[in-house]
Coordinates of N, CA, C and O and ligand atoms in Angstrom, one line a residue:
X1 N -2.4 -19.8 14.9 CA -3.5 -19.2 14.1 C -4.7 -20.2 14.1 O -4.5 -21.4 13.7
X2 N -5.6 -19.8 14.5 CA -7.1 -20.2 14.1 C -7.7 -20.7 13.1 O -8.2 -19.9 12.3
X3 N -7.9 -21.5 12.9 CA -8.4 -21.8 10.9 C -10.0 -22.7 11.1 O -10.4 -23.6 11.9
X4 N -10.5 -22.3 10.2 CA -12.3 -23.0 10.1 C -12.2 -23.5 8.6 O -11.4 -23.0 7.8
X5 N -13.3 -24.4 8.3 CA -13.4 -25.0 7.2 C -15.0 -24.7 6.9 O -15.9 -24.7 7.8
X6 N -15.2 -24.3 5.6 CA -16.8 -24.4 5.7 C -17.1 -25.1 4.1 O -16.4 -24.9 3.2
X7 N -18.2 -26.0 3.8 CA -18.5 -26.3 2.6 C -19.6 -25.4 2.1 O -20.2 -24.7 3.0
X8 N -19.8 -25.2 0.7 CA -21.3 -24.9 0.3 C -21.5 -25.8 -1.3 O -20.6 -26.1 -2.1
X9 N -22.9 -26.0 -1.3 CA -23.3 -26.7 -2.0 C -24.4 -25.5 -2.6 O -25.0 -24.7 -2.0
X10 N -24.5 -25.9 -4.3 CA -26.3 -25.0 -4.8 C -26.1 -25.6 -6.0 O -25.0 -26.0 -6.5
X11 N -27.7 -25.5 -6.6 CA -28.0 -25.9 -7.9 C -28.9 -24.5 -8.1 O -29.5 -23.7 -7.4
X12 N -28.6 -24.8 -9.4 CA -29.9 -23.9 -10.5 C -30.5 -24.4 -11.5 O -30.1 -25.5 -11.8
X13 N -31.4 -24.0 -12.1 CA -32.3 -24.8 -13.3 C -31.4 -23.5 -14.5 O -31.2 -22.3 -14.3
X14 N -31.2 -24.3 -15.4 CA -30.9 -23.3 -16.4 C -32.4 -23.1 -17.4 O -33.1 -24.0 -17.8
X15 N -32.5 -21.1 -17.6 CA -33.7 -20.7 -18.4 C -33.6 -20.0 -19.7 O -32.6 -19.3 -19.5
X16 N -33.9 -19.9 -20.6 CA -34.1 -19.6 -21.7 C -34.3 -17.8 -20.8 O -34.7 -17.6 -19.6
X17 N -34.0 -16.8 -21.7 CA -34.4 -14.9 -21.1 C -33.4 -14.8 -19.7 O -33.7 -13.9 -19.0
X18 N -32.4 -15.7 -19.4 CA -31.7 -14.8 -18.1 C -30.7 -15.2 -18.7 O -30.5 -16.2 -19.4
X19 N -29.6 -13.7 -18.2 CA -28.2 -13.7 -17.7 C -27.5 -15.0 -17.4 O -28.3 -15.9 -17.3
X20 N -26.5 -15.2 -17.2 CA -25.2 -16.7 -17.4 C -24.8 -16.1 -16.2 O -23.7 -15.8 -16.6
X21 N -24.9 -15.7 -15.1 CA -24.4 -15.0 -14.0 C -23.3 -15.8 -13.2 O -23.9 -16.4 -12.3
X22 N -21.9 -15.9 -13.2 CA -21.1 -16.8 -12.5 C -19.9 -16.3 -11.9 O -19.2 -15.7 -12.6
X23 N -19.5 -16.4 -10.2 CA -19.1 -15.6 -9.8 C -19.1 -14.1 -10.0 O -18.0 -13.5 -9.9
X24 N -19.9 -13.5 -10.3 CA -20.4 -11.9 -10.7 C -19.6 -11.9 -11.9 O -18.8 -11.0 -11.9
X25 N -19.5 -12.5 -12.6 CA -19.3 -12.5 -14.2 C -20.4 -12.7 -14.7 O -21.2 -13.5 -14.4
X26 N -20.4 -11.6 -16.3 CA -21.7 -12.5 -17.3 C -20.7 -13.3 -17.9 O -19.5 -12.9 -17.8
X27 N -21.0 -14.5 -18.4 CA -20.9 -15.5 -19.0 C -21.7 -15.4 -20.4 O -22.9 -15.1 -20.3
X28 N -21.4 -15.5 -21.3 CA -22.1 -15.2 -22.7 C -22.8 -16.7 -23.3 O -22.0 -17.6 -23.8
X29 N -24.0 -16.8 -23.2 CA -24.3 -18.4 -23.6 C -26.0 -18.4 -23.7 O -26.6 -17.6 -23.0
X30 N -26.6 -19.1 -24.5 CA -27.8 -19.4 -24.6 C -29.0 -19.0 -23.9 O -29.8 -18.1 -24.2
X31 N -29.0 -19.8 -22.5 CA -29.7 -19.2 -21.3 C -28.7 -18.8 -20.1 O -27.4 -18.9 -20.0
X32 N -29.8 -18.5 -19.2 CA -29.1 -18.1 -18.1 C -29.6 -19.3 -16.6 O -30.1 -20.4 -16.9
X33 N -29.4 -18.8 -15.3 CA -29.7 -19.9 -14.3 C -30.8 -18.8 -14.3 O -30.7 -17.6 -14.7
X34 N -32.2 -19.7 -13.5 CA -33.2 -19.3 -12.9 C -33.0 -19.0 -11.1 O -32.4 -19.8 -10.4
X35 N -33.6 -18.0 -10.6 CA -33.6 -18.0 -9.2 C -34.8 -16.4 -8.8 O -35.5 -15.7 -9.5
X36 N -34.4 -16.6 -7.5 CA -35.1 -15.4 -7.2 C -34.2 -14.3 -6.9 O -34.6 -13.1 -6.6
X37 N -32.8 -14.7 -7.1 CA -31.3 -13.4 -7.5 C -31.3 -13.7 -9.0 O -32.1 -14.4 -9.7
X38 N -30.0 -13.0 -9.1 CA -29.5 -13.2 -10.2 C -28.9 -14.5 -10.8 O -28.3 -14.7 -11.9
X39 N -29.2 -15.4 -9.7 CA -29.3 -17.0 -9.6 C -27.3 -17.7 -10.4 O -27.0 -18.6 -11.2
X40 N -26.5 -16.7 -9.7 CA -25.2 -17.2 -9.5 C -24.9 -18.2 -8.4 O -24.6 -18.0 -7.2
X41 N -25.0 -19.5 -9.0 CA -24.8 -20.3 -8.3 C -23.0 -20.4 -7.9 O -22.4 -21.4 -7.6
X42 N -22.8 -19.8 -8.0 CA -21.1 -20.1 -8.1 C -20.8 -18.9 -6.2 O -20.1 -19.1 -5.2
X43 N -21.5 -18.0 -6.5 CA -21.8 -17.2 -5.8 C -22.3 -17.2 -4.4 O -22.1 -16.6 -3.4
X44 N -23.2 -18.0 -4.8 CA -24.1 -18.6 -3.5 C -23.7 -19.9 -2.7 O -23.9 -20.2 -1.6
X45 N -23.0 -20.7 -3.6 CA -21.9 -21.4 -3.1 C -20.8 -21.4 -1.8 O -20.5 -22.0 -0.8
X46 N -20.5 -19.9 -2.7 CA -19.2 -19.9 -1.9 C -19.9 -19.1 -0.5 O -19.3 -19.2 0.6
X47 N -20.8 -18.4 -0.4 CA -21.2 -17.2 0.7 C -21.9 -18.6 1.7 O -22.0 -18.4 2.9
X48 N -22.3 -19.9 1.3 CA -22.5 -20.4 1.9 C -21.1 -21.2 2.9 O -20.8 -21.4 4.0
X49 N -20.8 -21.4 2.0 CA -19.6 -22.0 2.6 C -18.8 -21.1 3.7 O -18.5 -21.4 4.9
X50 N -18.5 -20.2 3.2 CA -18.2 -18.9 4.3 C -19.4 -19.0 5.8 O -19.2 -19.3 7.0
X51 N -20.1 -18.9 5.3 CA -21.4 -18.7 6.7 C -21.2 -20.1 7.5 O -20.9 -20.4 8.7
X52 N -21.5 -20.7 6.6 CA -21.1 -22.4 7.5 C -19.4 -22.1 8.5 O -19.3 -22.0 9.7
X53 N -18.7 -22.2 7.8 CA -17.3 -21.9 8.5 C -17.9 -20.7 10.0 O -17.5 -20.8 11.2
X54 N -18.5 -19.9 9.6 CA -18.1 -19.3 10.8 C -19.5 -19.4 11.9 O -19.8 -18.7 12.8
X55 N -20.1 -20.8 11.2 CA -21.3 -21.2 12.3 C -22.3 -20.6 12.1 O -22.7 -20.1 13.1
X56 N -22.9 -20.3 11.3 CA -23.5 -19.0 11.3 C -24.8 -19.5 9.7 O -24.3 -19.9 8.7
X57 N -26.5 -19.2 9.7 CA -27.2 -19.8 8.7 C -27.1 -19.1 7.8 O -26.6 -18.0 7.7
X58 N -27.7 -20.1 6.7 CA -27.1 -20.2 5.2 C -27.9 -19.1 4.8 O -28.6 -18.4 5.5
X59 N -27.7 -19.1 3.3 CA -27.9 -17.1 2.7 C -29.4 -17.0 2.5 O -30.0 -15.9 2.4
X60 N -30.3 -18.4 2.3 CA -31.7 -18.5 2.7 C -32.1 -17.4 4.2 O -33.1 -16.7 4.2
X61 N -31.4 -17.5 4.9 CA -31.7 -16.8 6.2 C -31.9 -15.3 5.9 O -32.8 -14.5 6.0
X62 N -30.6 -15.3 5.2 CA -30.2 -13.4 5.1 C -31.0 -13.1 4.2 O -31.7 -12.1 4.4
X63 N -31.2 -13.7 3.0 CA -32.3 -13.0 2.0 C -33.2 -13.8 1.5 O -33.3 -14.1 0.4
X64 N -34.1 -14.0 2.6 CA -35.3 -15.0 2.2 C -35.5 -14.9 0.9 O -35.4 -13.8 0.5
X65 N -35.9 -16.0 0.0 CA -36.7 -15.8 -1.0 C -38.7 -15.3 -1.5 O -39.5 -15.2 -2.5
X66 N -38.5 -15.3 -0.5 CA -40.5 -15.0 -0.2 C -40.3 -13.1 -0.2 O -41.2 -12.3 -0.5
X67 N -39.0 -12.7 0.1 CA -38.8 -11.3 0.3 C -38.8 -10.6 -1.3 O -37.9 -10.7 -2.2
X68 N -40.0 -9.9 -1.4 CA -40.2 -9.3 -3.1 C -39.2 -8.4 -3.1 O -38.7 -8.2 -4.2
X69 N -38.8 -7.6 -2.2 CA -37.8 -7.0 -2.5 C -36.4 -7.1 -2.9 O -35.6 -6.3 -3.4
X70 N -36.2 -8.7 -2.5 CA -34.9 -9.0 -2.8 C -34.9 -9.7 -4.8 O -33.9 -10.2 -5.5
X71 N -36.1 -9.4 -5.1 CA -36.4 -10.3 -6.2 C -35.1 -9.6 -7.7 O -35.2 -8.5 -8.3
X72 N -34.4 -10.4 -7.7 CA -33.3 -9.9 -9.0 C -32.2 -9.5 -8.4 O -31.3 -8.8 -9.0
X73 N -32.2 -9.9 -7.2 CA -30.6 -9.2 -6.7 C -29.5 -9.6 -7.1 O -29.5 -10.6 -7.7
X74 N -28.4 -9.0 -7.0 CA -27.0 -9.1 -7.2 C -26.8 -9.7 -6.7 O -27.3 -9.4 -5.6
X75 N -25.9 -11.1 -6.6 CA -25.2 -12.1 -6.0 C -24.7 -11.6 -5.0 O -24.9 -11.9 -3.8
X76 N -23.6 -10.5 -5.8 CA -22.7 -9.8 -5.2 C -23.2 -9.0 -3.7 O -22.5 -8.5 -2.9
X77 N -24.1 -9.1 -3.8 CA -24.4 -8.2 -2.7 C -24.6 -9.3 -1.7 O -24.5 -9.0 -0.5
X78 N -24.9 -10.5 -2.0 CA -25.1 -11.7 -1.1 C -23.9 -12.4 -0.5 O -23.9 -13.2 0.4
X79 N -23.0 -12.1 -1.3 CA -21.7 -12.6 -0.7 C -20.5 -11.6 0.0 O -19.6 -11.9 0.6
X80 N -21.0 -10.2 -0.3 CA -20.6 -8.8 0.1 C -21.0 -9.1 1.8 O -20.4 -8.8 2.7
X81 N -22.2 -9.8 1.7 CA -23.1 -9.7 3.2 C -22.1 -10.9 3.9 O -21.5 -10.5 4.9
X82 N -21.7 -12.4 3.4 CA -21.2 -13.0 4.1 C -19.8 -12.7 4.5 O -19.3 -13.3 5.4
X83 N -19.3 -11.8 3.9 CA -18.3 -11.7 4.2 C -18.3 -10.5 5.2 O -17.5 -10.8 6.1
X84 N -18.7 -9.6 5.4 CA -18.7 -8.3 6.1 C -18.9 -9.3 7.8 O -18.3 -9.0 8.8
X85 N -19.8 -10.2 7.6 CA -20.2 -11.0 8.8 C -18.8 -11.9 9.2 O -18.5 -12.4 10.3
X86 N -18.1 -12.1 8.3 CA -16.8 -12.9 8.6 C -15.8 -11.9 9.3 O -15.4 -11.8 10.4
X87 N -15.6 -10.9 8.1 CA -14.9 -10.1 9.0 C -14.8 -9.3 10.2 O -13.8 -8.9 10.8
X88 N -16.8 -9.0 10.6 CA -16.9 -8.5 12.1 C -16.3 -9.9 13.3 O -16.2 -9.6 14.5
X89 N -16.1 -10.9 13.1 CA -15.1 -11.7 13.7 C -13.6 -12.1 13.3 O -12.9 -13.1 13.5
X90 N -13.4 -10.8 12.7 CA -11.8 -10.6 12.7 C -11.5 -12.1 11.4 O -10.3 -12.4 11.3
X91 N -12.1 -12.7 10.8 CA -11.7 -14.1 10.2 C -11.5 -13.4 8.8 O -12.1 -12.4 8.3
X92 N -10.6 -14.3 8.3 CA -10.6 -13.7 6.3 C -10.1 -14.8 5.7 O -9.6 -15.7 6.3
X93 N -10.2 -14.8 4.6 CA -10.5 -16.3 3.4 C -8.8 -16.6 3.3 O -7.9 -15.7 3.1
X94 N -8.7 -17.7 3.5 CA -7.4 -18.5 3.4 C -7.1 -18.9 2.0 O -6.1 -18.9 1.3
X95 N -8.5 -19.5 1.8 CA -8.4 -20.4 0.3 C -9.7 -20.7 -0.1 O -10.7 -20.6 0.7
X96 N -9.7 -21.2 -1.8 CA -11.0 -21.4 -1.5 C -11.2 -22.6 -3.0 O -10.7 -22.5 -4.1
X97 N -11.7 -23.4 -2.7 CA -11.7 -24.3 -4.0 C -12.8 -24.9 -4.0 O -13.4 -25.6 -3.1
X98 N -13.3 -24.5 -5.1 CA -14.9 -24.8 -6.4 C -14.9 -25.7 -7.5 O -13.9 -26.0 -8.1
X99 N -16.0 -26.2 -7.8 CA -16.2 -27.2 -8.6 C -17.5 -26.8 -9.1 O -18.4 -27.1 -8.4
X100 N -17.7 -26.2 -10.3 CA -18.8 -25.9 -10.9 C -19.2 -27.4 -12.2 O -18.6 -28.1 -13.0
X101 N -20.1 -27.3 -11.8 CA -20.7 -28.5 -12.5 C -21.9 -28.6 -13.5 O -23.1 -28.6 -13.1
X102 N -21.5 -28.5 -14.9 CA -22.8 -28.0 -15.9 C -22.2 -28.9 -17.0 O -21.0 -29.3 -16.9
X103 N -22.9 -29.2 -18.2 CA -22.4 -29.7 -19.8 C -22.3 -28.9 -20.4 O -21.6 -29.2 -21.4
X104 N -22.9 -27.3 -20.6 CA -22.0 -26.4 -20.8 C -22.7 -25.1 -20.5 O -23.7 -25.1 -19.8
X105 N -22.1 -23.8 -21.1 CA -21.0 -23.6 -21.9 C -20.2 -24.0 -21.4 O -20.5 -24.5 -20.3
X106 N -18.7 -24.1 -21.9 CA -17.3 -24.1 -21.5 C -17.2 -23.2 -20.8 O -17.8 -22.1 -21.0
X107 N -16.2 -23.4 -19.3 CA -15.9 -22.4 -18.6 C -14.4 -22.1 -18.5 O -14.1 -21.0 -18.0
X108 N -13.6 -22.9 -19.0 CA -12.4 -22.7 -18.8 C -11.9 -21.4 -18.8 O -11.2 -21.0 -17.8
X109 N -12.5 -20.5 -20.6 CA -12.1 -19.4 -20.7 C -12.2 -18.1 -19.9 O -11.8 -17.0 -20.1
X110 N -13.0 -18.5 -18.9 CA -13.4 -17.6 -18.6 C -13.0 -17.2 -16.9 O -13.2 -16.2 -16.2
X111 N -12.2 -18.7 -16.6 CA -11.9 -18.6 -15.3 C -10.9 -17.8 -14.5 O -10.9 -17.7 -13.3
X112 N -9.6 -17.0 -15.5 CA -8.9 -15.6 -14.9 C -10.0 -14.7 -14.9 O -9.5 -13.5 -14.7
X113 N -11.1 -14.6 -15.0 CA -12.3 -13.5 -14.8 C -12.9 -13.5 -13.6 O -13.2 -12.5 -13.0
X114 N -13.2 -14.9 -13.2 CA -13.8 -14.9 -12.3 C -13.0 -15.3 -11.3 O -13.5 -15.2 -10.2
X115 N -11.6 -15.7 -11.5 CA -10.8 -15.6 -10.4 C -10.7 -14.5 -9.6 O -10.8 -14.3 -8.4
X116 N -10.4 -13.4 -10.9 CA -10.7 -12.1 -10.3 C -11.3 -11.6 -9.4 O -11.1 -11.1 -8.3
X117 N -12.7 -11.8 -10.4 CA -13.8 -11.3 -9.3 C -14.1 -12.1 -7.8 O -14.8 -11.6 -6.8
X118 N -13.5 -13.4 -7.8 CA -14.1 -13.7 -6.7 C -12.6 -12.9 -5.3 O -12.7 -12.7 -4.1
X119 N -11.5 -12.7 -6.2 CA -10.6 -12.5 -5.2 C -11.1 -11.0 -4.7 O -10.6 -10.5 -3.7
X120 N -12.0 -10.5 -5.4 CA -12.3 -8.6 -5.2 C -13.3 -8.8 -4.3 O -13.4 -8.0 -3.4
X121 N -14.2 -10.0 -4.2 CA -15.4 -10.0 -3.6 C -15.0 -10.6 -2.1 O -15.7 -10.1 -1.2
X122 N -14.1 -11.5 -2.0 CA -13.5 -12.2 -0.7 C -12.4 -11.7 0.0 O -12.5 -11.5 1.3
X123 N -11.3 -11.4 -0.8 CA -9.8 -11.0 -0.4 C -8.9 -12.1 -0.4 O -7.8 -12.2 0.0
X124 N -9.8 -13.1 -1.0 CA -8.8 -14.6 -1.3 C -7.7 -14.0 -2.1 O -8.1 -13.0 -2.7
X125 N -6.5 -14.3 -2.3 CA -5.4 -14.1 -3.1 C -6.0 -14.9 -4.0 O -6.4 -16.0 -3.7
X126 N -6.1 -14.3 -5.6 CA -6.2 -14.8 -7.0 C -5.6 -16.7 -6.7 O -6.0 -17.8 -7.0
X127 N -4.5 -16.4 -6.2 CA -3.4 -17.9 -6.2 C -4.3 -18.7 -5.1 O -4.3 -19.9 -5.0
X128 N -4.9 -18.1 -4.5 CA -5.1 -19.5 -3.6 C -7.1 -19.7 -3.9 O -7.9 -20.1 -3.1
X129 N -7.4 -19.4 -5.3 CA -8.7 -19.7 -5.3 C -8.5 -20.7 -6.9 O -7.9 -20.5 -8.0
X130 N -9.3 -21.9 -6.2 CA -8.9 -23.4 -7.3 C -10.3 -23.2 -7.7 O -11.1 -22.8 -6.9
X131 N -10.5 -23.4 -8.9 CA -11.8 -23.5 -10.3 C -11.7 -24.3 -11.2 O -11.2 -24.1 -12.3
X132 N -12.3 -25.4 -10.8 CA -12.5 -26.6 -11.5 C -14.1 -27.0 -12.4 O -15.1 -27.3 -11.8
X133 N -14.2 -27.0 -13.7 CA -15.1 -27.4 -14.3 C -15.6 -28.8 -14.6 O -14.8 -29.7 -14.9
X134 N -17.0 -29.0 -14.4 CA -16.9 -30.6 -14.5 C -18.1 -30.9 -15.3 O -18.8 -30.0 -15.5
X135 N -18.5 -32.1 -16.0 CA -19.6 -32.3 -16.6 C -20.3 -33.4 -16.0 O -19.7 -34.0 -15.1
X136 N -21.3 -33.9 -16.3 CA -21.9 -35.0 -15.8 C -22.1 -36.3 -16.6 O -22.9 -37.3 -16.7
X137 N -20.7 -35.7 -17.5 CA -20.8 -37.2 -19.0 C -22.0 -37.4 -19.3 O -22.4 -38.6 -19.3
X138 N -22.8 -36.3 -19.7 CA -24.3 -36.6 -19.9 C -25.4 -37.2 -19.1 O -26.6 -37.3 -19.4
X139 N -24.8 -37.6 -17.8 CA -25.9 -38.2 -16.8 C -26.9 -37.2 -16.3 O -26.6 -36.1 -15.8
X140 N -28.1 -37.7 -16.3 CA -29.2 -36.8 -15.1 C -29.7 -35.5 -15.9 O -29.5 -35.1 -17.0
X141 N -30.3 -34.8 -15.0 CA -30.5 -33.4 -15.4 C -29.8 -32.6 -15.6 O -29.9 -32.0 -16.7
X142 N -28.6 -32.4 -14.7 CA -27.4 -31.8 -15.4 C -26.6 -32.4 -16.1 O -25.5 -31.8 -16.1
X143 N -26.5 -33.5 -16.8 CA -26.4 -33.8 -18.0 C -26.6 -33.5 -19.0 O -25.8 -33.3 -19.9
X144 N -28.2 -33.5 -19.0 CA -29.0 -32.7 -20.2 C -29.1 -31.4 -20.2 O -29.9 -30.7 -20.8
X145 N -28.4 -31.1 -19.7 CA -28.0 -29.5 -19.4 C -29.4 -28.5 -18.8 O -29.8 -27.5 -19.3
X146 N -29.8 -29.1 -18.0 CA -31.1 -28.3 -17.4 C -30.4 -27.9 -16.1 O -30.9 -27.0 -15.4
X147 N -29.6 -28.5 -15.7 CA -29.0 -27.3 -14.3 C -27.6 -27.4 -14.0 O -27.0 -28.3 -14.7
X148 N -26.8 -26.7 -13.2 CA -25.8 -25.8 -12.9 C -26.0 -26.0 -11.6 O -26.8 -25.4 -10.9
X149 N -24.9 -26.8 -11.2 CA -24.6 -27.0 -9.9 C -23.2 -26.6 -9.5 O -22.3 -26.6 -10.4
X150 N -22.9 -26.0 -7.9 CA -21.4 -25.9 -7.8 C -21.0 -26.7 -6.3 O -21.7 -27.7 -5.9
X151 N -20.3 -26.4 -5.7 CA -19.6 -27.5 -4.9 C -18.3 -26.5 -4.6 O -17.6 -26.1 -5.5
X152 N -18.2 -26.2 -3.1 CA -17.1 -25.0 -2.6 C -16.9 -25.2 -1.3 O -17.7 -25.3 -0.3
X153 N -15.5 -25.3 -1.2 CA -14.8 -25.6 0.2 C -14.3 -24.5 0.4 O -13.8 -24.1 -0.6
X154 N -14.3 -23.8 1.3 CA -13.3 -22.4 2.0 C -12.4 -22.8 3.5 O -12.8 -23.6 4.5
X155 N -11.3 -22.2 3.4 CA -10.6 -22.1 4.9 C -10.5 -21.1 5.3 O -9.8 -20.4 4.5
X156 N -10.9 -20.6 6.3 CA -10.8 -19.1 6.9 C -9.9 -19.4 8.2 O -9.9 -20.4 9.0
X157 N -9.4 -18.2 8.0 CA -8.4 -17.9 9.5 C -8.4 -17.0 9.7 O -8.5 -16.0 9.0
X158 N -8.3 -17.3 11.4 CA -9.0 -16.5 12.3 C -7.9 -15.3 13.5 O -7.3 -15.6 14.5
X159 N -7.9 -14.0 12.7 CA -6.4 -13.6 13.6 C -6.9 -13.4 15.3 O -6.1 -13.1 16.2
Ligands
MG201 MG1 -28.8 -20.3 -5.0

């Protein structure tokens, strides 16, 4: 069997008037991330990391941000796209392990949710997708809780 590795890396600024949008979960919390989607960094993460694995450019390509029509989109529909692109080369998600990085809210509770969702959105098995929360012990900007970063490794294999 065939196996690829891909990383993806994103940040967001957290805003006062949006949605907490994470892996197509709402998240219930103060503000939300800013973007020109629905600014799921958890989301865009992983579709990057997918696109990387299969050689292929990052989700800037597929949905420019200069494009007004794309303006408020669904994550979901951005990681719907990397994957349809994975699977027209026969490849499907092995595994997939994340590191979301913010001082808060707490994510713990919320991570059989978004396990879920991300296994509905990939076809990763619930079991083989790792979600790890981290803080920045107060350092930097996301310390001060002005942004939301994530950090995502995938293995795809290739039948
Ligand atoms: Mg992004």
């Amino acid at each position: 069997m065939q196996m690829r590795t891909g990383i993806g890396f994103d940040i967001h600024k957290f805003a006062e008037g949006r949605k907490l949008m994470l892996g197509g979960i709402k998240i219930p919390f103060s503000r939300g991330l800013l973007g020109h989607s629905d600014g799921d960094v958890l989301l865009h993460a992983v579709s990057d990391a997918i696109l990387g694995a299969m050689g292929k450019p990052d989700i800037g390509y597929y949905f420019p941000d200069t494009d007004q029509n794309l303006e408020g989109i669904d994550s979901r529909e951005i990681i719907k796209k990397a994957v349809s692109l994975m699977a027209k080369e026969k490849c499907a998600v092995g595994n997939i392990d994340a590191v979301i990085i913010c001082e808060e809210p707490k994510l713990l509770p919320f991570f059989g949710r978004i396990r879920r969702s991300l296994s509905e959105l990939t076809g990763a098995e619930e079991g083989r997708i790792g979600l790890k929360a981290k803080t920045l012990e107060r350092l930097g900007d996301i310390g001060r809780g002005e942004a939301c970063a994530c950090i995502v490794s995938v293995l795809l294999t290739e039948n």
